[in-house]
Amino acid sequence: MFVEERILTLFKRNLHHTLTYWSVFFSFGLCIAFLGPTILDLRCQTQSTLSQITWVFFAQQFCLLIGSSIAGVFKKTLFRALSALFVSALIISVIFAIIPLCHNVLLLAIAMAVSGMAMGIIDTIANIQLVTIYQKDSAVFLQALHFFIGFGALVSPLIADPFLSEKGCTVGNVTENVTEIMHHLRFSLRNIPMNMHNMTEDHELHVEEEESSVSYAFWIMAFINLPVPIAVLYLMYRERLIPCCPSGTPQLLDKDELAMENQANEGPDTEPKDHEVGGHGDIFSCCQNDNLRGLPVSFFMIHILGGMVLFMTDGIVGAYAGFVYTYAVTPPMALSHKTAGYLASIFWAAITAGRLLSIPLSYRFQPVRLLMVNLAGVIVTVLLLLIFYTSSVFLFVGTCLCGLFLSSVFPCMLAYTEDILDYQGCATSVLVTSAGMGEMVMQVLVGSIIQSEGSYSFLLCGMIIGCIGFVLFFGLLFFERLHRNYLTGTSKKSAMVEEPATEVRPEHKEETESS
């Protein structure tokens, strides 16, 4: 069979949990992608400048990073984990519903900060929960999990597109030049026509006012997302985790039972579900763990280097999705705004397709091999984009290839590092936090470089970041070998200590009997 019977059995046993975690990641993707195409309508709604409205992006990303960092505190029991997922998914629906009511940019930034916090909690908890359930078989399920981010990121712009205004609104004195406007439109996922002939010499932008109906798009997304918290709540009911409704059929195996099934393929058991997820906590508790004393340097370097690789690769994802439009509409490429508007959508579509394709590949190949191919593919693709920097056709081809290669780096790295550490470390929390930090920092860094050095530096930054990530990955391979040698040596020493003890006892017994 294409998939082992053991994995199919394990998947069927945890089908309800797995589908629920996948659904909350759909909420994550739905929330992360809607700001791009709706940014001008929200700007009109809040009567703010482009420089002010872009603080909304920072508020969301910054709080997403905080949410990812602190989410581990909810992992002590299954009740806390599912409760946090339920509240976070419900918050996303509420935020979608109240965004049309935010007529001040500060209120909008606060709303997006709250949604970012919820997204960060979802990101960490869903990843850790799947790793805890499937452990060494988690790679294929993590690929499917991250596919739903891309799927949600595709659905969100499609919902918003029919409701976006084409003419915009009247704004006052805007003292931003054309380059700055391009910089602030870097997140656009669709074509946003701008009549640059309406720019006066005093940099006053006057656009015909048009009533926006984008509020309907947000209400539709809130309604579409509403089944997700309901699904989490139903899972809590099935697991008897709702105090007022103590009925239902428990489904999830605890950690010890799951390990026994993975090793001996034993039958199901129905022990209490409020088990503690050992080894996985928030970053702060990981750093204060007393069990870290006496561990080798390789243990810490695996966490650091794995996080740094994702810092670079997720930084490329954020920077490429954010600035490929700016790069395409400025010289030397100088594409039309309508044509360049498709690039970010193609990039997200390639990431979604790549994650779908990686599901069977993760079953057939080890994560380390997929990581090697993906990281090398990113470097080669960006190098070809640098060589053919005047070819608009290859820009589209390269965007698609770049999305395909970047799509599965995060789930593969997560499965790889957790496997090295035997699912006892804090790798998931570290990697999720590092990836979020990289996406936030690289967007700011690359954006400032493009503004000062020109659009061509966009590809140079991508090339440099990719090469640094590849070098860090080889460092990770080196310390992975050291760590496995350390574990082998430790197990041999333990065997040598136990073996004499088992041999002395029979001899001592014979001497006693003869005497």
Short mmCIF file of C-alpha atoms in Angstrom, two decimals:
data_model
loop_
_atom_site.label_atom_id
_atom_site.label_comp_id
_atom_site.label_asym_id
_atom_site.label_seq_id
_atom_site.Cartn_x
_atom_site.Cartn_y
_atom_site.Cartn_z
CA MET A 1 0.00 0.00 0.00
CA PHE A 2 1.01 3.61 -0.51
CA VAL A 3 0.59 4.30 3.20
CA GLU A 4 1.40 1.83 5.95
CA GLU A 5 -1.53 0.24 7.70
CA ARG A 6 -0.11 1.36 11.04
CA ILE A 7 -0.20 5.04 10.00
CA LEU A 8 -3.69 4.69 8.60
CA THR A 9 -4.85 3.09 11.83
CA LEU A 10 -3.23 5.85 13.86
CA PHE A 11 -4.83 8.49 11.64
CA LYS A 12 -8.27 6.90 11.99
CA ARG A 13 -7.86 6.74 15.76
CA ASN A 14 -7.06 10.48 15.88
CA LEU A 15 -9.16 11.58 12.91
CA HIS A 16 -11.36 13.96 14.87
CA HIS A 17 -8.43 15.69 16.56
CA THR A 18 -6.41 15.93 13.37
CA LEU A 19 -9.24 17.44 11.32
CA THR A 20 -9.91 19.96 14.08
CA TYR A 21 -6.29 21.12 14.17
CA TRP A 22 -6.28 21.39 10.40
CA SER A 23 -9.44 23.51 10.49
CA VAL A 24 -7.98 26.02 12.97
CA PHE A 25 -5.02 26.46 10.64
CA PHE A 26 -7.51 27.37 7.93
CA SER A 27 -8.57 30.21 10.27
CA PHE A 28 -4.89 31.17 10.56
CA GLY A 29 -4.51 31.43 6.79
CA LEU A 30 -7.83 33.21 6.36
CA CYS A 31 -6.73 35.91 8.80
CA ILE A 32 -3.15 36.35 7.59
CA ALA A 33 -3.93 37.20 3.96
CA PHE A 34 -6.95 39.52 3.95
CA LEU A 35 -5.09 42.73 4.86
CA GLY A 36 -3.23 42.91 1.56
CA PRO A 37 -6.12 43.32 -0.87
CA THR A 38 -8.25 45.39 1.52
CA ILE A 39 -5.58 47.83 2.65
CA LEU A 40 -6.80 50.81 0.56
CA ASP A 41 -10.42 50.29 1.56
CA LEU A 42 -9.41 50.14 5.22
CA ARG A 43 -7.36 53.26 4.69
CA CYS A 44 -10.44 55.04 3.40
CA GLN A 45 -12.52 53.66 6.24
CA THR A 46 -10.09 54.96 8.86
CA GLN A 47 -9.29 58.20 6.98
CA SER A 48 -5.58 57.55 7.45
CA THR A 49 -2.46 57.82 5.31
CA LEU A 50 -0.66 54.83 3.88
CA SER A 51 2.19 55.25 6.33
CA GLN A 52 -0.28 55.10 9.21
CA ILE A 53 -2.27 52.14 7.95
CA THR A 54 0.86 50.01 7.52
CA TRP A 55 1.31 50.04 11.31
CA VAL A 56 -1.60 47.61 11.29
CA PHE A 57 0.68 45.01 9.66
CA PHE A 58 3.31 45.52 12.32
CA ALA A 59 0.73 45.24 15.12
CA GLN A 60 -0.52 41.93 13.76
CA GLN A 61 2.93 40.42 13.18
CA PHE A 62 4.33 41.59 16.51
CA CYS A 63 1.43 40.16 18.51
CA LEU A 64 1.55 36.98 16.45
CA LEU A 65 5.14 36.60 17.64
CA ILE A 66 4.08 37.18 21.25
CA GLY A 67 1.24 34.68 20.92
CA SER A 68 3.59 32.06 19.51
CA SER A 69 6.01 32.63 22.39
CA ILE A 70 3.51 32.31 25.21
CA ALA A 71 1.22 29.66 23.72
CA GLY A 72 3.16 26.85 25.36
CA VAL A 73 1.65 27.70 28.74
CA PHE A 74 -1.65 26.32 27.45
CA LYS A 75 -0.09 22.93 26.67
CA LYS A 76 -0.05 21.54 30.20
CA THR A 77 -3.32 19.71 29.66
CA LEU A 78 -5.54 18.89 26.72
CA PHE A 79 -8.32 20.96 28.27
CA ARG A 80 -6.15 24.09 28.26
CA ALA A 81 -4.96 23.43 24.72
CA LEU A 82 -8.43 22.98 23.25
CA SER A 83 -9.82 25.86 25.29
CA ALA A 84 -7.11 28.15 23.92
CA LEU A 85 -7.84 26.99 20.36
CA PHE A 86 -11.57 27.56 20.85
CA VAL A 87 -11.11 31.08 22.21
CA SER A 88 -8.55 31.97 19.52
CA ALA A 89 -10.70 30.74 16.63
CA LEU A 90 -13.72 32.54 18.06
CA ILE A 91 -11.68 35.75 18.44
CA ILE A 92 -10.79 35.62 14.74
CA SER A 93 -14.48 35.49 13.78
CA VAL A 94 -15.27 38.36 16.17
CA ILE A 95 -12.42 40.47 14.77
CA PHE A 96 -13.67 39.92 11.22
CA ALA A 97 -17.12 41.08 12.32
CA ILE A 98 -15.95 44.27 14.08
CA ILE A 99 -13.34 45.43 11.55
CA PRO A 100 -16.00 47.35 9.54
CA LEU A 101 -16.80 49.24 12.76
CA CYS A 102 -13.19 50.43 13.26
CA HIS A 103 -13.20 53.94 11.82
CA ASN A 104 -9.95 54.90 13.52
CA VAL A 105 -6.57 53.47 12.58
CA LEU A 106 -5.66 52.97 16.23
CA LEU A 107 -8.78 50.88 16.84
CA LEU A 108 -8.00 48.87 13.71
CA ALA A 109 -4.43 48.27 14.87
CA ILE A 110 -5.69 47.08 18.27
CA ALA A 111 -8.15 44.72 16.61
CA MET A 112 -5.44 43.28 14.38
CA ALA A 113 -3.09 42.96 17.35
CA VAL A 114 -5.70 40.84 19.14
CA SER A 115 -6.15 38.69 16.04
CA GLY A 116 -2.37 38.33 15.75
CA MET A 117 -2.20 37.07 19.32
CA ALA A 118 -4.89 34.49 18.51
CA MET A 119 -3.05 33.43 15.36
CA GLY A 120 0.19 32.92 17.28
CA ILE A 121 -1.54 30.72 19.85
CA ILE A 122 -3.12 28.65 17.08
CA ASP A 123 0.23 28.31 15.32
CA THR A 124 2.09 26.92 18.31
CA ILE A 125 -0.64 24.75 19.83
CA ALA A 126 -1.72 23.02 16.62
CA ASN A 127 1.89 22.21 15.68
CA ILE A 128 2.76 20.87 19.12
CA GLN A 129 -0.45 18.86 19.38
CA LEU A 130 0.11 17.07 16.07
CA VAL A 131 3.74 16.35 16.94
CA THR A 132 2.62 14.95 20.29
CA ILE A 133 0.02 12.70 18.69
CA TYR A 134 2.02 11.32 15.75
CA GLN A 135 5.64 11.86 16.87
CA LYS A 136 7.91 10.07 14.37
CA ASP A 137 5.05 9.85 11.87
CA SER A 138 4.18 13.55 12.19
CA ALA A 139 5.89 14.83 9.03
CA VAL A 140 3.08 13.99 6.61
CA PHE A 141 0.41 15.36 8.97
CA LEU A 142 2.38 18.58 9.52
CA GLN A 143 2.57 19.06 5.75
CA ALA A 144 -1.21 18.77 5.55
CA LEU A 145 -1.55 21.15 8.50
CA HIS A 146 0.45 23.85 6.76
CA PHE A 147 -1.41 23.25 3.51
CA PHE A 148 -4.48 24.69 5.21
CA ILE A 149 -2.65 27.96 5.89
CA GLY A 150 -2.10 28.39 2.18
CA PHE A 151 -5.66 27.33 1.45
CA GLY A 152 -7.04 29.93 3.83
CA ALA A 153 -4.65 32.53 2.41
CA LEU A 154 -6.09 31.85 -1.05
CA VAL A 155 -9.73 31.92 0.01
CA SER A 156 -9.46 35.22 1.86
CA PRO A 157 -8.48 37.42 -1.14
CA LEU A 158 -11.03 35.66 -3.34
CA ILE A 159 -13.80 36.57 -0.90
CA ALA A 160 -12.64 40.16 -0.59
CA ASP A 161 -12.05 40.83 -4.30
CA PRO A 162 -15.66 41.39 -5.46
CA PHE A 163 -16.29 43.92 -2.69
CA LEU A 164 -13.21 46.12 -3.15
CA SER A 165 -13.70 49.65 -4.44
CA GLU A 166 -12.03 50.48 -7.73
CA LYS A 167 -11.79 54.24 -7.43
CA GLY A 168 -10.87 54.64 -3.79
CA CYS A 169 -11.77 57.69 -1.74
CA THR A 170 -10.79 61.28 -1.20
CA VAL A 171 -7.88 61.68 1.13
CA GLY A 172 -6.30 64.92 2.24
CA ASN A 173 -2.72 66.01 1.82
CA VAL A 174 -0.57 62.97 1.31
CA THR A 175 3.11 63.86 1.45
CA GLU A 176 4.33 60.53 0.20
CA ASN A 177 6.01 60.21 -3.18
CA VAL A 178 5.38 57.42 -5.66
CA THR A 179 8.17 55.22 -4.32
CA GLU A 180 6.76 55.35 -0.80
CA ILE A 181 3.31 54.50 -2.09
CA MET A 182 4.73 51.42 -3.82
CA HIS A 183 6.44 50.50 -0.59
CA HIS A 184 3.19 50.61 1.36
CA LEU A 185 1.33 48.60 -1.27
CA ARG A 186 3.80 45.73 -1.08
CA PHE A 187 1.26 43.40 0.53
CA SER A 188 -1.31 43.74 -2.26
CA LEU A 189 -2.63 40.35 -3.42
CA ARG A 190 -4.60 41.75 -6.30
CA ASN A 191 -4.41 44.56 -8.83
CA ILE A 192 -5.13 47.86 -7.09
CA PRO A 193 -5.47 50.48 -9.83
CA MET A 194 -4.03 53.87 -8.96
CA ASN A 195 -4.46 56.85 -11.25
CA MET A 196 -1.08 58.45 -10.89
CA HIS A 197 -2.14 61.31 -13.17
CA ASN A 198 -4.24 62.59 -10.30
CA MET A 199 -1.03 63.34 -8.39
CA THR A 200 -0.48 67.06 -8.22
CA GLU A 201 2.84 68.78 -7.94
CA ASP A 202 2.10 69.40 -4.27
CA HIS A 203 1.73 65.62 -3.81
CA GLU A 204 -1.97 65.91 -3.11
CA LEU A 205 -3.79 62.73 -4.11
CA HIS A 206 -7.41 63.31 -5.13
CA VAL A 207 -9.36 60.25 -6.12
CA GLU A 208 -13.02 60.00 -6.88
CA GLU A 209 -14.91 58.94 -3.82
CA GLU A 210 -16.77 55.67 -4.01
CA GLU A 211 -18.80 53.96 -1.35
CA SER A 212 -17.01 50.84 -0.24
CA SER A 213 -18.81 47.56 0.36
CA VAL A 214 -15.79 45.76 1.80
CA SER A 215 -17.68 45.36 5.08
CA TYR A 216 -19.65 42.54 3.49
CA ALA A 217 -16.41 40.71 2.75
CA PHE A 218 -15.38 40.79 6.41
CA TRP A 219 -18.81 39.62 7.56
CA ILE A 220 -18.70 36.75 5.06
CA MET A 221 -15.26 35.71 6.32
CA ALA A 222 -16.51 35.88 9.92
CA PHE A 223 -19.41 33.59 8.97
CA ILE A 224 -17.13 31.17 7.08
CA ASN A 225 -14.75 30.96 10.03
CA LEU A 226 -17.53 30.43 12.60
CA PRO A 227 -17.69 26.61 12.13
CA VAL A 228 -14.06 26.34 13.28
CA PRO A 229 -14.60 27.29 16.96
CA ILE A 230 -17.77 25.19 16.87
CA ALA A 231 -15.67 22.21 15.72
CA VAL A 232 -13.20 22.77 18.56
CA LEU A 233 -16.07 23.01 21.05
CA TYR A 234 -17.54 19.76 19.73
CA LEU A 235 -14.17 18.06 20.13
CA MET A 236 -14.06 19.22 23.75
CA TYR A 237 -17.54 17.74 24.21
CA ARG A 238 -16.42 14.43 22.71
CA GLU A 239 -13.43 14.38 25.05
CA ARG A 240 -15.60 15.15 28.10
CA LEU A 241 -13.75 18.38 28.72
CA ILE A 242 -16.79 20.66 29.11
CA PRO A 243 -17.73 20.80 32.81
CA CYS A 244 -21.41 21.43 32.16
CA CYS A 245 -21.63 18.59 29.61
CA PRO A 246 -19.66 15.65 31.05
CA SER A 247 -20.89 13.24 28.40
CA GLY A 248 -19.33 12.04 25.21
CA THR A 249 -16.89 9.42 24.02
CA PRO A 250 -13.18 9.97 24.77
CA GLN A 251 -11.03 9.52 21.70
CA LEU A 252 -7.48 10.71 22.24
CA LEU A 253 -4.79 8.41 23.60
CA ASP A 254 -2.53 9.81 26.25
CA LYS A 255 1.18 10.08 25.61
CA ASP A 256 2.17 6.74 27.15
CA GLU A 257 -0.53 4.86 25.28
CA LEU A 258 0.44 6.56 22.03
CA ALA A 259 4.07 5.57 22.46
CA MET A 260 3.04 1.96 23.13
CA GLU A 261 0.92 1.95 19.98
CA ASN A 262 3.72 3.35 17.87
CA GLN A 263 6.12 0.70 19.14
CA ALA A 264 3.95 -2.36 19.65
CA ASN A 265 0.77 -1.46 17.73
CA GLU A 266 -1.33 -2.23 20.78
CA GLY A 267 -5.05 -1.75 21.06
CA PRO A 268 -6.80 1.43 22.17
CA ASP A 269 -7.33 2.44 25.74
CA THR A 270 -9.51 5.05 27.30
CA GLU A 271 -7.55 6.71 30.04
CA PRO A 272 -8.16 10.29 31.18
CA LYS A 273 -7.31 12.90 28.59
CA ASP A 274 -6.03 15.70 30.76
CA HIS A 275 -2.52 14.43 30.32
CA GLU A 276 0.51 16.63 30.46
CA VAL A 277 2.31 17.19 27.21
CA GLY A 278 5.81 16.56 28.34
CA GLY A 279 8.71 18.39 26.84
CA HIS A 280 6.67 21.07 25.13
CA GLY A 281 6.16 24.43 26.77
CA ASP A 282 6.57 28.09 26.07
CA ILE A 283 10.04 29.44 25.39
CA PHE A 284 10.41 30.99 28.83
CA SER A 285 9.61 27.76 30.68
CA CYS A 286 11.94 25.90 28.34
CA CYS A 287 14.81 28.16 29.29
CA GLN A 288 14.08 27.66 33.00
CA ASN A 289 13.71 23.89 32.81
CA ASP A 290 15.92 22.15 35.37
CA ASN A 291 16.20 19.15 33.06
CA LEU A 292 18.39 21.22 30.74
CA ARG A 293 21.30 20.96 33.16
CA GLY A 294 23.95 18.51 32.04
CA LEU A 295 22.74 18.38 28.43
CA PRO A 296 25.37 18.60 25.68
CA VAL A 297 26.03 21.72 23.63
CA SER A 298 24.60 19.93 20.59
CA PHE A 299 21.15 19.89 22.23
CA PHE A 300 21.06 23.69 22.43
CA MET A 301 22.69 24.23 19.03
CA ILE A 302 20.03 22.11 17.33
CA HIS A 303 17.37 24.44 18.75
CA ILE A 304 19.32 27.56 17.80
CA LEU A 305 20.33 26.51 14.28
CA GLY A 306 16.92 25.05 13.46
CA GLY A 307 15.32 28.30 14.55
CA MET A 308 17.82 30.37 12.56
CA VAL A 309 17.16 28.38 9.38
CA LEU A 310 13.44 29.08 9.73
CA PHE A 311 14.22 32.70 10.62
CA MET A 312 15.82 33.01 7.18
CA THR A 313 13.37 30.94 5.12
CA ASP A 314 10.18 32.38 6.61
CA GLY A 315 11.83 35.78 6.27
CA ILE A 316 12.13 35.10 2.54
CA VAL A 317 8.45 34.11 2.42
CA GLY A 318 7.36 37.34 4.08
CA ALA A 319 9.71 39.55 2.09
CA TYR A 320 8.93 37.94 -1.27
CA ALA A 321 5.16 38.02 -0.80
CA GLY A 322 5.42 41.61 0.38
CA PHE A 323 7.80 43.14 -2.14
CA VAL A 324 7.53 41.17 -5.37
CA TYR A 325 4.81 43.58 -6.52
CA THR A 326 7.04 46.58 -5.83
CA TYR A 327 9.93 44.93 -7.64
CA ALA A 328 7.79 44.10 -10.68
CA VAL A 329 6.33 47.58 -11.26
CA THR A 330 9.64 49.45 -10.98
CA PRO A 331 12.58 49.43 -13.44
CA PRO A 332 14.23 47.37 -14.81
CA MET A 333 11.16 45.07 -14.89
CA ALA A 334 8.53 47.86 -15.11
CA LEU A 335 5.47 45.64 -15.54
CA SER A 336 2.00 47.08 -15.63
CA HIS A 337 0.18 47.25 -12.33
CA LYS A 338 -2.47 44.83 -13.52
CA THR A 339 0.10 42.21 -14.54
CA ALA A 340 2.23 42.62 -11.42
CA GLY A 341 -0.84 42.28 -9.22
CA TYR A 342 -0.99 38.55 -10.00
CA LEU A 343 2.51 37.78 -8.68
CA ALA A 344 1.70 37.65 -4.98
CA SER A 345 -1.37 35.50 -5.66
CA ILE A 346 0.74 33.12 -7.76
CA PHE A 347 3.29 32.94 -4.97
CA TRP A 348 0.66 31.95 -2.39
CA ALA A 349 -0.92 29.50 -4.82
CA ALA A 350 2.49 27.87 -5.35
CA ILE A 351 2.99 27.58 -1.58
CA THR A 352 -0.43 25.96 -1.23
CA ALA A 353 0.24 23.52 -4.09
CA GLY A 354 3.72 22.77 -2.73
CA ARG A 355 2.35 21.87 0.68
CA LEU A 356 -0.24 19.62 -0.91
CA LEU A 357 2.44 17.94 -3.00
CA SER A 358 4.67 17.53 0.05
CA ILE A 359 2.11 15.36 1.83
CA PRO A 360 2.94 12.19 -0.15
CA LEU A 361 6.60 13.20 -0.47
CA SER A 362 6.94 13.40 3.30
CA TYR A 363 5.80 9.80 3.51
CA ARG A 364 8.28 8.61 0.88
CA PHE A 365 11.35 10.66 1.84
CA GLN A 366 13.02 11.69 5.07
CA PRO A 367 12.55 15.35 6.12
CA VAL A 368 16.30 16.03 5.94
CA ARG A 369 16.36 15.13 2.24
CA LEU A 370 13.38 17.34 1.48
CA LEU A 371 15.03 20.18 3.38
CA MET A 372 18.22 19.82 1.37
CA VAL A 373 16.35 19.92 -1.93
CA ASN A 374 14.13 22.82 -0.90
CA LEU A 375 16.91 25.06 0.40
CA ALA A 376 19.07 24.38 -2.64
CA GLY A 377 16.08 25.01 -4.91
CA VAL A 378 15.43 28.41 -3.35
CA ILE A 379 19.03 29.50 -3.95
CA VAL A 380 19.07 28.28 -7.55
CA THR A 381 15.71 29.94 -8.28
CA VAL A 382 16.74 33.33 -6.89
CA LEU A 383 20.07 33.05 -8.75
CA LEU A 384 18.21 32.50 -12.02
CA LEU A 385 15.96 35.46 -11.23
CA LEU A 386 19.10 37.57 -10.82
CA ILE A 387 20.49 36.35 -14.14
CA PHE A 388 17.25 36.87 -16.07
CA TYR A 389 16.31 40.04 -14.22
CA THR A 390 14.80 41.62 -17.37
CA SER A 391 12.58 38.65 -18.27
CA SER A 392 9.00 39.12 -17.15
CA VAL A 393 8.14 35.55 -18.13
CA PHE A 394 10.81 34.07 -15.88
CA LEU A 395 9.70 36.36 -13.06
CA PHE A 396 6.39 34.50 -13.03
CA VAL A 397 8.11 31.13 -13.42
CA GLY A 398 10.62 31.95 -10.68
CA THR A 399 7.87 33.16 -8.36
CA CYS A 400 6.07 29.86 -8.79
CA LEU A 401 9.25 27.83 -8.22
CA CYS A 402 10.22 29.89 -5.20
CA GLY A 403 6.83 29.28 -3.62
CA LEU A 404 7.07 25.54 -4.30
CA PHE A 405 10.52 25.21 -2.72
CA LEU A 406 9.68 27.35 0.32
CA SER A 407 6.33 25.70 0.98
CA SER A 408 7.45 22.66 2.98
CA VAL A 409 10.55 23.99 4.74
CA PHE A 410 8.79 24.76 8.02
CA PRO A 411 6.94 21.44 8.52
CA CYS A 412 10.00 19.45 7.41
CA MET A 413 12.27 21.35 9.82
CA LEU A 414 9.76 20.86 12.63
CA ALA A 415 9.55 17.10 12.07
CA TYR A 416 13.32 16.82 11.62
CA THR A 417 14.38 18.64 14.78
CA GLU A 418 11.74 17.01 16.96
CA ASP A 419 12.91 13.62 15.70
CA ILE A 420 16.53 14.43 16.57
CA LEU A 421 15.54 15.50 20.08
CA ASP A 422 13.25 12.48 20.53
CA TYR A 423 10.27 14.78 21.15
CA GLN A 424 11.61 15.80 24.55
CA GLY A 425 12.82 19.32 23.80
CA CYS A 426 11.15 22.66 23.20
CA ALA A 427 11.85 22.60 19.48
CA THR A 428 8.29 23.36 18.37
CA SER A 429 7.98 26.52 20.46
CA VAL A 430 11.46 27.70 19.44
CA LEU A 431 10.88 27.06 15.73
CA VAL A 432 7.45 28.67 15.60
CA THR A 433 8.72 31.76 17.42
CA SER A 434 11.84 32.01 15.26
CA ALA A 435 9.82 31.72 12.05
CA GLY A 436 7.43 34.47 13.13
CA MET A 437 10.30 36.70 14.17
CA GLY A 438 12.06 36.15 10.85
CA GLU A 439 8.98 37.06 8.85
CA MET A 440 8.53 40.26 10.83
CA VAL A 441 12.20 41.35 10.87
CA MET A 442 13.00 40.50 7.26
CA GLN A 443 10.03 42.47 5.95
CA VAL A 444 11.26 45.59 7.72
CA LEU A 445 14.91 45.01 6.77
CA VAL A 446 14.33 44.20 3.11
CA GLY A 447 11.83 47.04 2.77
CA SER A 448 14.30 49.59 4.09
CA ILE A 449 17.04 48.29 1.78
CA ILE A 450 14.78 48.44 -1.26
CA GLN A 451 13.76 52.00 -0.42
CA SER A 452 17.38 53.15 -0.11
CA GLU A 453 19.18 51.00 -2.69
CA GLY A 454 16.54 50.35 -5.35
CA SER A 455 14.33 47.46 -6.40
CA TYR A 456 17.19 45.27 -7.71
CA SER A 457 18.39 44.82 -4.13
CA PHE A 458 15.20 42.80 -3.52
CA LEU A 459 16.66 39.77 -5.31
CA LEU A 460 20.12 40.31 -3.84
CA CYS A 461 18.63 40.25 -0.35
CA GLY A 462 16.79 37.03 -1.17
CA MET A 463 20.01 35.45 -2.46
CA ILE A 464 22.03 36.44 0.61
CA ILE A 465 19.32 35.29 3.04
CA GLY A 466 18.97 31.97 1.21
CA CYS A 467 22.72 31.30 1.28
CA ILE A 468 22.92 32.11 4.99
CA GLY A 469 20.05 29.71 5.66
CA PHE A 470 21.78 26.97 3.65
CA VAL A 471 25.02 27.40 5.62
CA LEU A 472 23.11 27.29 8.90
CA PHE A 473 21.43 24.08 7.75
CA PHE A 474 24.83 22.41 7.26
CA GLY A 475 25.71 23.52 10.78
CA LEU A 476 22.52 21.85 11.96
CA LEU A 477 23.56 18.62 10.22
CA PHE A 478 26.93 18.76 11.97
CA PHE A 479 25.45 19.17 15.44
CA GLU A 480 22.81 16.55 14.67
CA ARG A 481 25.62 14.04 14.13
CA LEU A 482 27.31 15.12 17.35
CA HIS A 483 24.08 14.78 19.28
CA ARG A 484 23.39 11.27 17.97
CA ASN A 485 26.95 10.25 18.86
CA TYR A 486 26.37 11.62 22.34
CA LEU A 487 23.15 9.62 22.72
CA THR A 488 24.87 6.47 21.43
CA GLY A 489 27.76 6.90 23.86
CA THR A 490 25.39 7.52 26.75
CA SER A 491 23.38 4.38 25.97
CA LYS A 492 26.57 2.29 25.73
CA LYS A 493 27.78 3.57 29.11
CA SER A 494 24.43 2.73 30.66
CA ALA A 495 24.59 -0.79 29.19
CA MET A 496 28.14 -1.31 30.52
CA VAL A 497 27.06 -0.25 34.01
CA GLU A 498 24.02 -2.53 34.04
CA GLU A 499 25.70 -5.60 32.51
CA PRO A 500 28.17 -6.40 35.37
CA ALA A 501 25.39 -6.02 37.89
CA THR A 502 23.32 -8.66 36.12
CA GLU A 503 26.30 -11.04 35.88
CA VAL A 504 27.45 -10.82 39.53
CA ARG A 505 24.14 -11.80 41.02
CA PRO A 506 24.02 -15.39 39.61
CA GLU A 507 27.63 -16.07 40.64
CA HIS A 508 26.97 -14.77 44.12
CA LYS A 509 23.93 -16.99 44.28
CA GLU A 510 25.92 -20.12 43.31
CA GLU A 511 28.62 -19.39 45.91
CA THR A 512 25.95 -19.00 48.54
CA GLU A 513 24.31 -22.28 47.59
CA SER A 514 27.67 -24.23 47.59
CA SER A 515 28.59 -22.89 50.99
#
